[in-house]
Amino acid sequence: MDKKELRRLVRAKKQQFSAADLRTMSEKVISDLLAMPVMKESRTVLMYYSLNDEVNTHDAIDRLVADGKTVLLPVVIGDNAMELRRYTGPGDLRVGSYGIKEPVGPLYSDYGEIDVAIVPGMSFDRNGNRLGRGKGYYDRFLPLLPQAEKIGICFPFQLFPTVPTDENDIRMDSVLA
């Protein structure tokens, strides 16, 4: 199966679940994520503010901030790049590119301080391979964070034995589903 076919399959699978089903699946993934030692020990975390069809990160983001961690969220700039901004609370958000809520907080550029990057995807495999939505934002950005632990999170039905990759795809250090 090529990337386009796999994205189509995952989109169809997502439609088979209710919002309540996705919320329940999200809770387990997020619980497992927050229990990871690397998350507990981290000081600065790159997250993403989830869309309705992704593992819901909203409460986890607020919990990390409440725990005193620096939480960074991506902001899409242009057709092929993103920058990071600090998130301090829901009042920081505005609807940005692709209907994603993005922070308007201070620009963050000290990438060497980022301990963990939580990365969404259309699908993953157990080897850490990731298939994104096809725009390449994370694959271009993640090489700027060589020290960060890269953790892909997804629903269980998004985990496959293998995911098609090419030389531009960035592998995750671990995947939670």
C-alpha positions as a Python dict, from the first residue, in 0.01 Angstrom:
ca = {
    (1, 'M'): (0, 0, 0),
    (2, 'D'): (140, 342, -87),
    (3, 'K'): (114, 656, 126),
    (4, 'K'): (-192, 793, -50),
    (5, 'E'): (-383, 464, -12),
    (6, 'L'): (-288, 434, 354),
    (7, 'R'): (-407, 789, 428),
    (8, 'R'): (-738, 710, 257),
    (9, 'L'): (-774, 388, 461),
    (10, 'V'): (-703, 567, 791),
    (11, 'R'): (-951, 846, 711),
    (12, 'A'): (-1217, 580, 644),
    (13, 'K'): (-1133, 399, 969),
    (14, 'K'): (-1161, 724, 1168),
    (15, 'Q'): (-1517, 770, 1040),
    (16, 'Q'): (-1618, 435, 1190),
    (17, 'F'): (-1577, 571, 1544),
    (18, 'S'): (-1796, 815, 1733),
    (19, 'A'): (-1656, 1122, 1907),
    (20, 'A'): (-1709, 938, 2238),
    (21, 'D'): (-1510, 636, 2110),
    (22, 'L'): (-1223, 861, 2004),
    (23, 'R'): (-1232, 1040, 2341),
    (24, 'T'): (-1212, 707, 2528),
    (25, 'M'): (-921, 588, 2312),
    (26, 'S'): (-748, 924, 2360),
    (27, 'E'): (-769, 899, 2738),
    (28, 'K'): (-572, 573, 2743),
    (29, 'V'): (-304, 699, 2504),
    (30, 'I'): (-262, 1024, 2698),
    (31, 'S'): (-255, 840, 3033),
    (32, 'D'): (23, 613, 2901),
    (33, 'L'): (209, 914, 2760),
    (34, 'L'): (199, 1117, 3082),
    (35, 'A'): (316, 811, 3280),
    (36, 'M'): (635, 778, 3073),
    (37, 'P'): (952, 862, 3271),
    (38, 'V'): (1075, 1087, 2989),
    (39, 'M'): (757, 1295, 3021),
    (40, 'K'): (780, 1317, 3398),
    (41, 'E'): (1144, 1427, 3379),
    (42, 'S'): (1099, 1671, 3091),
    (43, 'R'): (1108, 2046, 3135),
    (44, 'T'): (1019, 2158, 2783),
    (45, 'V'): (771, 1969, 2568),
    (46, 'L'): (663, 2021, 2209),
    (47, 'M'): (298, 1913, 2176),
    (48, 'Y'): (30, 1968, 1915),
    (49, 'Y'): (-319, 2104, 1970),
    (50, 'S'): (-527, 1819, 1833),
    (51, 'L'): (-795, 1826, 1568),
    (52, 'N'): (-1121, 1636, 1627),
    (53, 'D'): (-990, 1325, 1449),
    (54, 'E'): (-658, 1306, 1640),
    (55, 'V'): (-565, 1182, 1987),
    (56, 'N'): (-703, 1460, 2206),
    (57, 'T'): (-415, 1652, 2362),
    (58, 'H'): (-605, 1952, 2504),
    (59, 'D'): (-629, 1841, 2870),
    (60, 'A'): (-276, 1698, 2865),
    (61, 'I'): (-136, 2030, 2747),
    (62, 'D'): (-307, 2217, 3030),
    (63, 'R'): (-193, 1954, 3280),
    (64, 'L'): (170, 1987, 3168),
    (65, 'V'): (151, 2365, 3205),
    (66, 'A'): (-3, 2322, 3552),
    (67, 'D'): (289, 2091, 3638),
    (68, 'G'): (527, 2378, 3559),
    (69, 'K'): (652, 2253, 3224),
    (70, 'T'): (715, 2477, 2926),
    (71, 'V'): (473, 2364, 2655),
    (72, 'L'): (534, 2462, 2297),
    (73, 'L'): (286, 2435, 2011),
    (74, 'P'): (356, 2466, 1640),
    (75, 'V'): (230, 2751, 1425),
    (76, 'V'): (221, 2702, 1049),
    (77, 'I'): (401, 2981, 862),
    (78, 'G'): (377, 2969, 487),
    (79, 'D'): (335, 2661, 274),
    (80, 'N'): (623, 2457, 411),
    (81, 'A'): (738, 2572, 754),
    (82, 'M'): (630, 2602, 1113),
    (83, 'E'): (755, 2787, 1416),
    (84, 'L'): (702, 2725, 1786),
    (85, 'R'): (522, 2943, 2034),
    (86, 'R'): (487, 2903, 2407),
    (87, 'Y'): (143, 2803, 2535),
    (88, 'T'): (30, 2935, 2873),
    (89, 'G'): (-345, 2876, 2855),
    (90, 'P'): (-654, 2850, 2634),
    (91, 'G'): (-662, 3229, 2594),
    (92, 'D'): (-341, 3200, 2391),
    (93, 'L'): (-515, 3022, 2103),
    (94, 'R'): (-655, 3139, 1772),
    (95, 'V'): (-766, 2938, 1471),
    (96, 'G'): (-480, 2921, 1225),
    (97, 'S'): (-387, 2722, 918),
    (98, 'Y'): (-591, 2410, 839),
    (99, 'G'): (-840, 2500, 1114),
    (100, 'I'): (-585, 2414, 1384),
    (101, 'K'): (-583, 2621, 1701),
    (102, 'E'): (-242, 2783, 1730),
    (103, 'P'): (-86, 2984, 2013),
    (104, 'V'): (-19, 3355, 1987),
    (105, 'G'): (226, 3347, 2280),
    (106, 'P'): (594, 3433, 2259),
    (107, 'L'): (803, 3289, 1976),
    (108, 'Y'): (1030, 3010, 2099),
    (109, 'S'): (1360, 2941, 1928),
    (110, 'D'): (1579, 2768, 2187),
    (111, 'Y'): (1528, 2429, 2022),
    (112, 'G'): (1816, 2270, 2215),
    (113, 'E'): (1609, 2297, 2534),
    (114, 'I'): (1325, 2080, 2403),
    (115, 'D'): (1329, 1746, 2585),
    (116, 'V'): (1033, 1572, 2420),
    (117, 'A'): (840, 1617, 2094),
    (118, 'I'): (491, 1464, 2080),
    (119, 'V'): (407, 1410, 1715),
    (120, 'P'): (74, 1334, 1546),
    (121, 'G'): (41, 1117, 1239),
    (122, 'M'): (-203, 945, 1008),
    (123, 'S'): (-35, 614, 1088),
    (124, 'F'): (271, 464, 1252),
    (125, 'D'): (441, 129, 1279),
    (126, 'R'): (621, -30, 1575),
    (127, 'N'): (959, 62, 1422),
    (128, 'G'): (878, 430, 1469),
    (129, 'N'): (797, 502, 1108),
    (130, 'R'): (536, 774, 1065),
    (131, 'L'): (299, 873, 789),
    (132, 'G'): (183, 1232, 825),
    (133, 'R'): (-92, 1418, 644),
    (134, 'G'): (136, 1473, 345),
    (135, 'K'): (255, 1832, 381),
    (136, 'G'): (591, 1745, 540),
    (137, 'Y'): (585, 2006, 818),
    (138, 'Y'): (710, 1772, 1091),
    (139, 'D'): (958, 1595, 863),
    (140, 'R'): (1121, 1932, 788),
    (141, 'F'): (1105, 2056, 1149),
    (142, 'L'): (1207, 1754, 1358),
    (143, 'P'): (1570, 1748, 1233),
    (144, 'L'): (1611, 2076, 1424),
    (145, 'L'): (1551, 1878, 1748),
    (146, 'P'): (1812, 1599, 1742),
    (147, 'Q'): (1826, 1582, 2123),
    (148, 'A'): (1449, 1557, 2176),
    (149, 'E'): (1279, 1224, 2240),
    (150, 'K'): (1030, 1192, 1954),
    (151, 'I'): (708, 1017, 2054),
    (152, 'G'): (436, 946, 1801),
    (153, 'I'): (83, 911, 1936),
    (154, 'C'): (-216, 767, 1758),
    (155, 'F'): (-529, 561, 1801),
    (156, 'P'): (-478, 182, 1803),
    (157, 'F'): (-637, 148, 1457),
    (158, 'Q'): (-369, 381, 1316),
    (159, 'L'): (-87, 142, 1406),
    (160, 'F'): (18, -85, 1117),
    (161, 'P'): (282, -358, 1075),
    (162, 'T'): (467, -134, 828),
    (163, 'V'): (425, 220, 703),
    (164, 'P'): (565, 329, 367),
    (165, 'T'): (857, 569, 406),
    (166, 'D'): (1107, 759, 200),
    (167, 'E'): (1437, 931, 274),
    (168, 'N'): (1266, 1249, 402),
    (169, 'D'): (1057, 1077, 670),
    (170, 'I'): (1169, 1118, 1031),
    (171, 'R'): (1146, 812, 1254),
    (172, 'M'): (1000, 833, 1604),
    (173, 'D'): (1190, 703, 1908),
    (174, 'S'): (867, 544, 2032),
    (175, 'V'): (499, 516, 1940),
    (176, 'L'): (198, 499, 2173),
    (177, 'A'): (-140, 376, 2052),
}
